[in-house]
Amino acid sequence: MPQHTAVIDAAKTAGVAQLAYTGVLGGPDADFQLAAEHKVTEQLILGSGLPHTFLRNGWYTENYTANLAPVLAHGAVVANAGDGRVASATRADYAAAAAAVLTGEGHIGAVYELSGDVAWSFAEYAAAVSAATGKEIEYKNVPAAVHQEILVHGGPRASRRSSSTSTRRSGAVCSPPRAATWPG
């Protein structure tokens, strides 16, 4: 948290007109590992007196598209999401929302819960990859412990392994679309 505190202190010293903070979907009610530091940061910003806007981003589409190599290599999308649905959005979409907040009027003090406008299942994702590549891709729903073991052997950092599992378990990834609340 020292970096977040340093940025908040620097913003106060510089007298910024508006601080836009990108946190996580659900904010203070989010119940997954990655949310903890975002909750603290939002509280620090609230306590700072800085004019601010909270942009609570859902999951990034690139979290899935960047990992297509193992999906194609193994012919499967492997996750611990059951029939849960993901309303992901691209980084460009989230950036457009941030730009609208920072260049528009009336966003000081606002909180935006952001996600994509279409919630998709992992089975639908597997079908889309199949259609795009011509390769048969299936969705394999596995228990959390199995999914974590797969991630361990896939090489992600330990913090990412456990946060990925806790994020899915809490439903943070499997969320309804909230695009109607986007600024701009």
C-alpha positions as a printed NumPy array, in Angstrom:
array([[  0.   ,   0.   ,   0.   ],
       [  2.92 ,   2.445,   0.236],
       [  2.68 ,   3.208,  -3.482],
       [ -1.021,   4.02 ,  -3.265],
       [ -0.434,   6.225,  -0.221],
       [  2.432,   8.004,  -2.003],
       [  0.247,   8.747,  -5.03 ],
       [ -2.573,  10.078,  -2.856],
       [ -0.138,  12.279,  -0.906],
       [  1.442,  13.557,  -4.131],
       [ -1.998,  14.327,  -5.577],
       [ -2.883,  16.337,  -2.467],
       [  0.426,  18.22 ,  -2.61 ],
       [ -0.05 ,  18.969,  -6.312],
       [ -3.637,  20.116,  -5.771],
       [ -5.091,  17.865,  -8.464],
       [ -8.562,  18.775,  -9.661],
       [ -9.768,  15.171,  -9.792],
       [ -8.387,  11.742,  -8.936],
       [ -9.903,   8.846, -10.88 ],
       [ -9.178,   5.545,  -9.152],
       [ -9.708,   2.217, -10.883],
       [-10.672,  -0.379,  -8.319],
       [-12.649,  -3.604,  -8.476],
       [-16.268,  -4.372,  -9.196],
       [-18.222,  -4.341,  -5.949],
       [-15.854,  -1.992,  -4.106],
       [-16.257,  -2.293,  -0.344],
       [-18.619,  -5.255,  -0.727],
       [-16.207,  -7.276,  -2.881],
       [-15.184, -10.472,  -1.147],
       [-12.138, -11.835,  -2.956],
       [ -8.409, -11.578,  -2.433],
       [ -7.658,  -8.874,  -5.014],
       [-10.283,  -6.586,  -3.483],
       [ -8.533,  -6.074,  -0.138],
       [ -6.014,  -3.455,  -1.241],
       [ -8.617,  -1.668,  -3.362],
       [-10.922,  -1.348,  -0.341],
       [ -8.11 ,   0.211,   1.684],
       [ -7.155,   2.552,  -1.156],
       [-10.727,   3.758,  -1.578],
       [-10.85 ,   4.509,   2.157],
       [ -7.544,   6.413,   1.936],
       [ -8.893,   8.465,  -0.964],
       [-12.133,   9.197,   0.884],
       [-10.128,  10.311,   3.918],
       [ -7.806,  12.488,   1.847],
       [-10.427,  15.043,   0.91 ],
       [ -9.34 ,  14.859,  -2.741],
       [-11.995,  15.334,  -5.414],
       [-12.316,  11.831,  -6.794],
       [-14.229,   9.363,  -8.908],
       [-14.167,   5.602,  -8.401],
       [-14.151,   3.435, -11.515],
       [-14.721,  -0.121, -10.342],
       [-13.692,  -2.297, -13.243],
       [-14.952,  -5.783, -13.847],
       [-12.809,  -8.463, -15.426],
       [-10.733,  -7.661, -18.517],
       [-11.428,  -9.556, -21.744],
       [ -7.662,  -9.661, -22.261],
       [ -7.375, -11.876, -19.162],
       [ -8.81 , -14.591, -21.393],
       [ -7.541, -13.71 , -24.859],
       [ -3.944, -13.382, -23.623],
       [ -4.047, -17.018, -22.497],
       [ -5.246, -18.665, -25.684],
       [ -2.03 , -20.669, -26.27 ],
       [ -2.719, -23.248, -23.527],
       [ -6.401, -23.404, -24.512],
       [ -5.432, -24.254, -28.08 ],
       [ -2.636, -26.608, -27.009],
       [ -4.921, -28.643, -24.746],
       [ -8.212, -28.232, -26.592],
       [ -9.946, -26.985, -23.475],
       [-10.93 , -23.948, -21.48 ],
       [-10.363, -25.06 , -17.895],
       [-11.954, -23.045, -15.095],
       [-13.706, -23.273, -11.756],
       [-16.763, -21.238, -12.7  ],
       [-19.587, -23.73 , -13.15 ],
       [-22.329, -22.108, -15.182],
       [-21.27 , -18.632, -14.014],
       [-21.235, -15.819, -16.519],
       [-18.593, -13.148, -17.105],
       [-19.397,  -9.666, -18.334],
       [-15.848,  -8.76 , -19.294],
       [-14.829,  -5.628, -21.167],
       [-11.665,  -4.68 , -22.985],
       [ -9.005,  -2.418, -21.544],
       [ -9.881,   0.039, -24.319],
       [-13.503,   0.125, -23.117],
       [-12.432,   0.789, -19.528],
       [ -9.987,   3.456, -20.755],
       [-12.8  ,   5.165, -22.668],
       [-14.876,   5.284, -19.477],
       [-11.941,   6.795, -17.567],
       [-11.391,   9.365, -20.315],
       [-15.077,  10.334, -20.207],
       [-14.853,  10.82 , -16.439],
       [-11.673,  12.872, -16.6  ],
       [-12.766,  15.088, -19.483],
       [-16.467,  15.394, -18.69 ],
       [-18.435,  17.274, -16.081],
       [-20.329,  16.039, -13.048],
       [-18.292,  12.975, -12.131],
       [-16.69 ,  14.201,  -8.88 ],
       [-17.769,  11.872,  -6.076],
       [-19.369,   9.404,  -8.479],
       [-18.856,   5.657,  -8.298],
       [-19.124,   3.638, -11.502],
       [-19.444,  -0.157, -11.418],
       [-18.153,  -1.101, -14.871],
       [-18.305,  -4.297, -16.897],
       [-19.114,  -5.474, -20.38 ],
       [-22.619,  -5.394, -21.783],
       [-22.812,  -9.133, -22.538],
       [-22.328, -11.806, -19.892],
       [-20.877, -14.99 , -21.362],
       [-20.275, -18.445, -19.913],
       [-17.036, -20.386, -20.17 ],
       [-18.854, -22.921, -22.35 ],
       [-19.787, -20.073, -24.711],
       [-16.185, -18.841, -24.637],
       [-14.952, -22.332, -25.583],
       [-17.487, -22.442, -28.438],
       [-16.354, -19.01 , -29.676],
       [-12.704, -20.092, -29.651],
       [-13.724, -23.241, -31.552],
       [-15.587, -21.199, -34.146],
       [-12.734, -18.719, -34.568],
       [ -9.97 , -21.312, -34.838],
       [-11.71 , -24.3  , -36.386],
       [-10.317, -26.424, -33.565],
       [-12.617, -28.318, -31.187],
       [-12.382, -26.624, -27.772],
       [-14.38 , -27.854, -24.79 ],
       [-15.095, -26.271, -21.413],
       [-13.918, -28.297, -18.443],
       [-15.334, -27.148, -15.125],
       [-13.018, -28.384, -12.387],
       [-13.034, -28.103,  -8.581],
       [-11.186, -25.104,  -7.106],
       [ -8.308, -27.245,  -5.805],
       [ -7.787, -28.824,  -9.228],
       [ -7.908, -25.428, -10.929],
       [ -5.354, -24.021,  -8.509],
       [ -3.073, -27.015,  -9.139],
       [ -3.329, -26.413, -12.894],
       [ -2.408, -22.771, -12.383],
       [  0.546, -23.751, -10.181],
       [  1.957, -25.94 , -12.923],
       [  1.167, -23.286, -15.509],
       [  3.584, -20.924, -13.802],
       [  1.637, -17.867, -12.547],
       [  2.865, -16.165,  -9.401],
       [  1.546, -17.645,  -6.16 ],
       [ -0.537, -14.542,  -5.45 ],
       [ -2.191, -14.78 ,  -8.852],
       [ -2.934, -18.459,  -8.346],
       [ -4.765, -17.959,  -5.082],
       [ -6.454, -14.728,  -6.145],
       [ -7.727, -16.333,  -9.338],
       [ -9.343, -19.107,  -7.337],
       [-10.779, -16.772,  -4.677],
       [-12.041, -14.357,  -7.329],
       [-14.027, -17.069,  -9.099],
       [-15.232, -18.592,  -5.837],
       [-16.603, -15.236,  -4.651],
       [-18.457, -14.616,  -7.888],
       [-16.476, -11.501,  -8.753],
       [-15.728, -12.817, -12.203],
       [-19.144, -14.365, -12.651],
       [-21.141, -11.172, -12.584],
       [-24.028,  -9.652, -14.52 ],
       [-23.427,  -6.928, -17.099],
       [-23.424,  -3.415, -15.696],
       [-22.728,  -1.413, -18.828],
       [-25.802,   0.746, -18.261],
       [-23.926,   2.539, -15.483],
       [-20.984,   3.603, -17.681],
       [-20.165,   7.302, -17.804],
       [-20.035,   9.286, -21.005]])
